[in-house]
Short mmCIF file of C-alpha atoms and ligand atoms in Angstrom, two decimals:
data_model
loop_
_atom_site.label_atom_id
_atom_site.label_comp_id
_atom_site.label_asym_id
_atom_site.label_seq_id
_atom_site.Cartn_x
_atom_site.Cartn_y
_atom_site.Cartn_z
CA MET A 1 -19.14 -150.67 -15.11
CA LEU A 2 -17.56 -151.76 -18.37
CA PRO A 3 -13.83 -150.89 -18.47
CA ALA A 4 -14.23 -149.59 -22.04
CA ILE A 5 -16.84 -147.07 -20.87
CA VAL A 6 -14.71 -145.97 -17.93
CA ASN A 7 -11.77 -145.52 -20.28
CA LEU A 8 -13.83 -143.48 -22.74
CA ALA A 9 -15.17 -141.30 -19.90
CA ALA A 10 -11.59 -140.66 -18.72
CA ASN A 11 -10.62 -139.67 -22.27
CA ILE A 12 -13.59 -137.27 -22.45
CA GLN A 13 -12.63 -135.69 -19.13
CA ALA A 14 -8.98 -135.27 -20.16
CA ALA A 15 -9.66 -133.97 -23.69
CA HIS A 16 -9.53 -130.29 -24.67
CA LYS A 17 -11.24 -130.44 -28.04
CA ILE A 18 -13.63 -133.25 -28.87
CA VAL A 19 -15.25 -133.95 -32.22
CA PHE A 20 -18.27 -136.23 -32.39
CA LEU A 21 -19.11 -137.80 -35.73
CA THR A 22 -22.63 -139.22 -35.71
CA GLY A 23 -24.97 -141.13 -37.97
CA ALA A 24 -28.34 -142.82 -38.15
CA GLY A 25 -27.71 -145.07 -35.13
CA VAL A 26 -28.21 -142.04 -32.88
CA SER A 27 -31.66 -141.15 -34.21
CA THR A 28 -33.04 -144.70 -34.50
CA HIS A 29 -33.62 -144.37 -30.74
CA SER A 30 -35.93 -141.45 -31.52
CA GLY A 31 -37.94 -143.62 -33.89
CA ILE A 32 -36.28 -142.54 -37.14
CA PRO A 33 -35.35 -145.56 -39.27
CA ASP A 34 -31.77 -145.99 -40.43
CA TYR A 35 -32.23 -145.61 -44.14
CA ARG A 36 -28.98 -147.40 -44.92
CA SER A 37 -29.36 -150.47 -42.72
CA LYS A 38 -30.81 -153.71 -44.04
CA SER A 39 -34.01 -153.33 -42.04
CA GLY A 40 -34.10 -149.61 -42.74
CA LEU A 41 -35.62 -147.47 -45.35
CA TYR A 42 -33.67 -148.59 -48.40
CA ALA A 43 -34.70 -152.20 -48.09
CA HIS A 44 -38.30 -151.31 -48.93
CA HIS A 45 -37.66 -149.27 -52.04
CA ALA A 46 -36.43 -150.42 -55.40
CA ASN A 47 -34.25 -147.45 -56.15
CA PRO A 48 -33.96 -145.12 -53.17
CA GLU A 49 -30.74 -143.52 -54.40
CA TYR A 50 -32.65 -142.36 -57.45
CA LEU A 51 -35.65 -141.24 -55.39
CA LEU A 52 -33.29 -139.13 -53.27
CA SER A 53 -31.38 -137.73 -56.24
CA HIS A 54 -31.11 -134.26 -57.73
CA GLU A 55 -32.30 -135.74 -61.01
CA ASN A 56 -35.51 -137.07 -59.48
CA LEU A 57 -36.23 -133.75 -57.78
CA GLN A 58 -35.82 -131.94 -61.14
CA ASP A 59 -37.63 -134.45 -63.35
CA HIS A 60 -40.27 -135.89 -61.00
CA PRO A 61 -40.85 -133.42 -58.18
CA GLN A 62 -44.07 -135.16 -57.12
CA ASP A 63 -42.26 -138.53 -56.71
CA PHE A 64 -39.50 -136.82 -54.76
CA TYR A 65 -42.02 -135.06 -52.53
CA ASP A 66 -44.04 -138.22 -51.90
CA PHE A 67 -40.91 -140.15 -51.00
CA VAL A 68 -39.49 -137.63 -48.54
CA GLN A 69 -42.87 -136.89 -46.96
CA GLN A 70 -43.62 -140.57 -46.43
CA GLN A 71 -40.16 -141.85 -45.58
CA MET A 72 -37.89 -139.07 -44.35
CA TYR A 73 -39.93 -136.66 -42.23
CA TYR A 74 -40.72 -137.57 -38.62
CA PRO A 75 -41.92 -134.23 -37.26
CA GLU A 76 -43.06 -135.82 -33.97
CA ALA A 77 -39.59 -137.25 -33.21
CA LYS A 78 -37.82 -135.93 -30.15
CA PRO A 79 -34.10 -135.95 -29.25
CA ASN A 80 -32.96 -138.81 -27.00
CA LEU A 81 -30.30 -139.13 -24.31
CA ILE A 82 -27.51 -139.48 -26.90
CA HIS A 83 -28.37 -136.17 -28.61
CA GLN A 84 -28.65 -134.54 -25.18
CA GLU A 85 -25.38 -135.87 -23.76
CA ILE A 86 -23.46 -134.90 -26.90
CA ALA A 87 -24.97 -131.40 -26.72
CA ILE A 88 -23.83 -131.05 -23.09
CA ILE A 89 -20.28 -132.18 -23.84
CA CYS A 90 -20.13 -129.92 -26.93
CA GLN A 91 -21.20 -126.94 -24.83
CA ASN A 92 -17.96 -127.23 -22.87
CA LYS A 93 -15.39 -128.40 -25.38
CA GLY A 94 -16.71 -130.08 -28.46
CA ILE A 95 -18.15 -129.93 -31.95
CA LEU A 96 -20.62 -132.36 -33.46
CA ILE A 97 -20.46 -133.21 -37.14
CA THR A 98 -23.56 -135.22 -38.01
CA GLN A 99 -24.68 -137.05 -41.12
CA ASN A 100 -28.25 -136.92 -39.85
CA VAL A 101 -30.68 -134.55 -41.57
CA ASP A 102 -33.48 -134.90 -38.98
CA GLY A 103 -32.74 -131.72 -37.02
CA LEU A 104 -32.75 -133.54 -33.66
CA ASP A 105 -29.35 -132.20 -32.58
CA GLN A 106 -30.65 -128.65 -33.06
CA GLN A 107 -33.73 -129.62 -31.07
CA ALA A 108 -31.44 -130.92 -28.32
CA GLY A 109 -29.93 -127.45 -28.13
CA ASN A 110 -26.55 -128.29 -29.62
CA GLN A 111 -24.98 -124.97 -30.63
CA HIS A 112 -21.68 -126.45 -31.81
CA LEU A 113 -23.10 -128.34 -34.71
CA ILE A 114 -22.19 -129.03 -38.31
CA GLU A 115 -25.00 -130.73 -40.25
CA PHE A 116 -22.81 -132.31 -42.90
CA HIS A 117 -25.69 -133.32 -45.19
CA GLY A 118 -28.01 -130.43 -44.31
CA ASN A 119 -31.36 -130.33 -42.50
CA LEU A 120 -34.76 -131.51 -43.76
CA TYR A 121 -36.51 -128.62 -42.01
CA ASP A 122 -34.37 -126.00 -43.75
CA LEU A 123 -36.67 -125.49 -46.75
CA TYR A 124 -36.63 -122.98 -49.57
CA CYS A 125 -38.29 -122.20 -52.88
CA GLN A 126 -36.01 -123.02 -55.80
CA LYS A 127 -37.51 -120.20 -57.87
CA CYS A 128 -37.28 -117.20 -55.51
CA GLY A 129 -35.04 -118.55 -52.75
CA GLN A 130 -37.51 -117.66 -49.99
CA THR A 131 -37.36 -119.70 -46.78
CA ILE A 132 -40.46 -121.87 -46.33
CA ASP A 133 -41.67 -123.39 -43.09
CA TYR A 134 -42.35 -127.08 -42.76
CA GLU A 135 -46.11 -126.65 -42.19
CA GLN A 136 -46.38 -125.05 -45.61
CA TYR A 137 -44.29 -127.78 -47.26
CA GLN A 138 -46.57 -130.38 -45.68
CA GLN A 139 -49.51 -128.84 -47.58
CA ASP A 140 -47.84 -128.61 -50.98
CA TYR A 141 -44.39 -128.57 -52.56
CA HIS A 142 -45.30 -125.60 -54.75
CA HIS A 143 -44.62 -122.12 -53.41
CA PRO A 144 -48.08 -120.47 -53.58
CA GLU A 145 -46.61 -117.07 -54.49
CA ASP A 146 -44.74 -118.07 -57.63
CA GLY A 147 -45.37 -121.78 -58.25
CA GLY A 148 -41.70 -122.54 -57.61
CA ILE A 149 -40.75 -125.97 -56.30
CA ILE A 150 -39.87 -126.10 -52.62
CA ARG A 151 -37.05 -128.35 -51.49
CA PRO A 152 -35.14 -129.18 -48.33
CA ARG A 153 -31.55 -127.95 -48.09
CA ILE A 154 -30.12 -131.47 -47.85
CA VAL A 155 -27.42 -132.98 -50.02
CA LEU A 156 -29.07 -135.23 -52.59
CA TYR A 157 -27.39 -137.88 -54.68
CA GLY A 158 -25.76 -136.06 -57.56
CA GLU A 159 -25.12 -132.94 -55.44
CA SER A 160 -21.96 -131.80 -53.65
CA ILE A 161 -21.36 -131.03 -50.00
CA ASP A 162 -21.16 -127.29 -49.29
CA PRO A 163 -17.41 -126.43 -49.43
CA LEU A 164 -17.76 -124.27 -46.28
CA VAL A 165 -19.14 -127.26 -44.40
CA ILE A 166 -16.17 -129.35 -45.50
CA GLN A 167 -13.77 -126.56 -44.53
CA ASP A 168 -15.31 -126.19 -41.04
CA SER A 169 -15.30 -129.95 -40.53
CA ILE A 170 -11.63 -130.25 -41.51
CA ALA A 171 -10.72 -127.39 -39.16
CA ALA A 172 -12.55 -129.09 -36.27
CA LEU A 173 -10.84 -132.44 -36.87
CA THR A 174 -7.42 -130.88 -37.29
CA ALA A 175 -7.77 -129.25 -33.87
CA ALA A 176 -9.30 -132.27 -32.08
CA ASP A 177 -7.47 -134.35 -29.50
CA LEU A 178 -10.36 -136.80 -29.18
CA VAL A 179 -12.77 -138.07 -31.82
CA ILE A 180 -15.84 -140.14 -30.97
CA ILE A 181 -17.82 -141.79 -33.76
CA VAL A 182 -21.36 -142.76 -32.80
CA GLY A 183 -24.00 -144.78 -34.62
CA THR A 184 -22.45 -144.97 -38.04
CA SER A 185 -20.53 -147.69 -39.84
CA PHE A 186 -18.62 -144.89 -41.50
CA ARG A 187 -19.06 -146.03 -45.08
CA VAL A 188 -20.52 -142.86 -46.57
CA TYR A 189 -18.10 -140.68 -48.53
CA PRO A 190 -16.88 -138.00 -48.15
CA PHE A 191 -17.94 -138.15 -44.48
CA ALA A 192 -15.77 -141.21 -43.84
CA GLN A 193 -12.71 -139.46 -45.26
CA LEU A 194 -12.78 -136.76 -42.60
CA LEU A 195 -10.63 -138.83 -40.23
CA GLN A 196 -7.60 -138.35 -42.44
CA TYR A 197 -7.38 -134.78 -41.13
CA CYS A 198 -6.85 -135.89 -37.53
CA SER A 199 -3.46 -135.51 -35.95
CA PRO A 200 -1.62 -138.86 -35.52
CA THR A 201 -1.87 -138.42 -31.75
CA THR A 202 -5.66 -137.95 -31.71
CA ALA A 203 -7.48 -140.73 -29.88
CA ILE A 204 -10.36 -142.13 -31.95
CA PHE A 205 -13.21 -144.12 -30.43
CA ALA A 206 -16.31 -145.54 -32.06
CA ILE A 207 -19.58 -146.68 -30.52
CA ASN A 208 -21.46 -148.75 -33.03
CA ASN A 209 -23.47 -151.97 -33.20
CA GLU A 210 -21.64 -153.17 -36.27
CA PRO A 211 -17.89 -153.41 -36.82
CA ILE A 212 -16.06 -150.50 -38.41
CA THR A 213 -13.33 -151.48 -40.80
CA THR A 214 -11.31 -148.25 -40.59
CA SER A 215 -8.03 -148.89 -38.78
CA GLY A 216 -6.76 -147.09 -35.71
CA ILE A 217 -10.17 -146.87 -34.04
CA GLU A 218 -10.98 -148.26 -30.61
CA LEU A 219 -14.40 -149.81 -31.15
CA LEU A 220 -17.01 -150.24 -28.44
CA GLN A 221 -19.28 -152.60 -30.35
CA MET A 222 -22.54 -151.91 -28.60
CA ASP A 223 -25.79 -150.05 -28.84
CA ALA A 224 -25.26 -146.28 -28.69
CA LEU A 225 -28.09 -145.62 -26.22
CA THR A 226 -26.77 -148.26 -23.81
CA ALA A 227 -23.26 -146.81 -24.10
CA PHE A 228 -24.39 -143.21 -23.47
CA THR A 229 -26.60 -144.20 -20.56
CA LYS A 230 -23.57 -145.81 -18.90
CA LEU A 231 -21.28 -142.97 -19.95
CA LYS A 232 -23.62 -140.43 -18.38
CA GLU A 233 -23.50 -142.39 -15.09
CA VAL A 234 -19.71 -142.17 -15.05
CA LEU A 235 -19.51 -138.52 -16.17
CA ASP A 236 -22.24 -137.10 -13.89
ZN1 LIG B 301 -40.93 -118.87 -54.63
#
């Protein structure tokens, strides 16, 4: 077994409060493309930041709808071993703060979850505020009752993170004695700024394919699924 994995497992066993910070690299193993990686979603679209913006939703709701339906929603996707292992650890002594909007951590049964950028399947009508289910949104983005435009409760470009979400995330990181970053290069703000709220004594690990430039992090530069498969062997 890799010494780095054994060391991380020992840190997990010794910790009292763990915070996981996860990104696209967790859900790529469930068949959801990483929309920020070179081979991911953004490479195929001229201006994805605009397509995923508040402005586009307001001015061109059909374009917005077409883009998210074709590129963001993977309703057949299922949680993988990483989602499941994180959910198990969180059940005992952890909180997960995820950048992912795919809902797979909820599907994995994680009840200690902060969806930092929202959830694609949390849909509502902008006109009346009514909650809409995904099956209805798949048919049409207009609310049949009032013609209002339906949208997912995710944070678009040009929108702010819910202050309560930030507050809860800061509280979790302030209390943590172990932080584990998984499947994100940690370049998205304000998500990447969360680490500044950790205590100086908090151990910070990262499992990611690509290097992370933030200092003070012990990096296991490897595939997240490989790492969690090995980690599960040690922890079980
Ligand atoms: Zn409505």
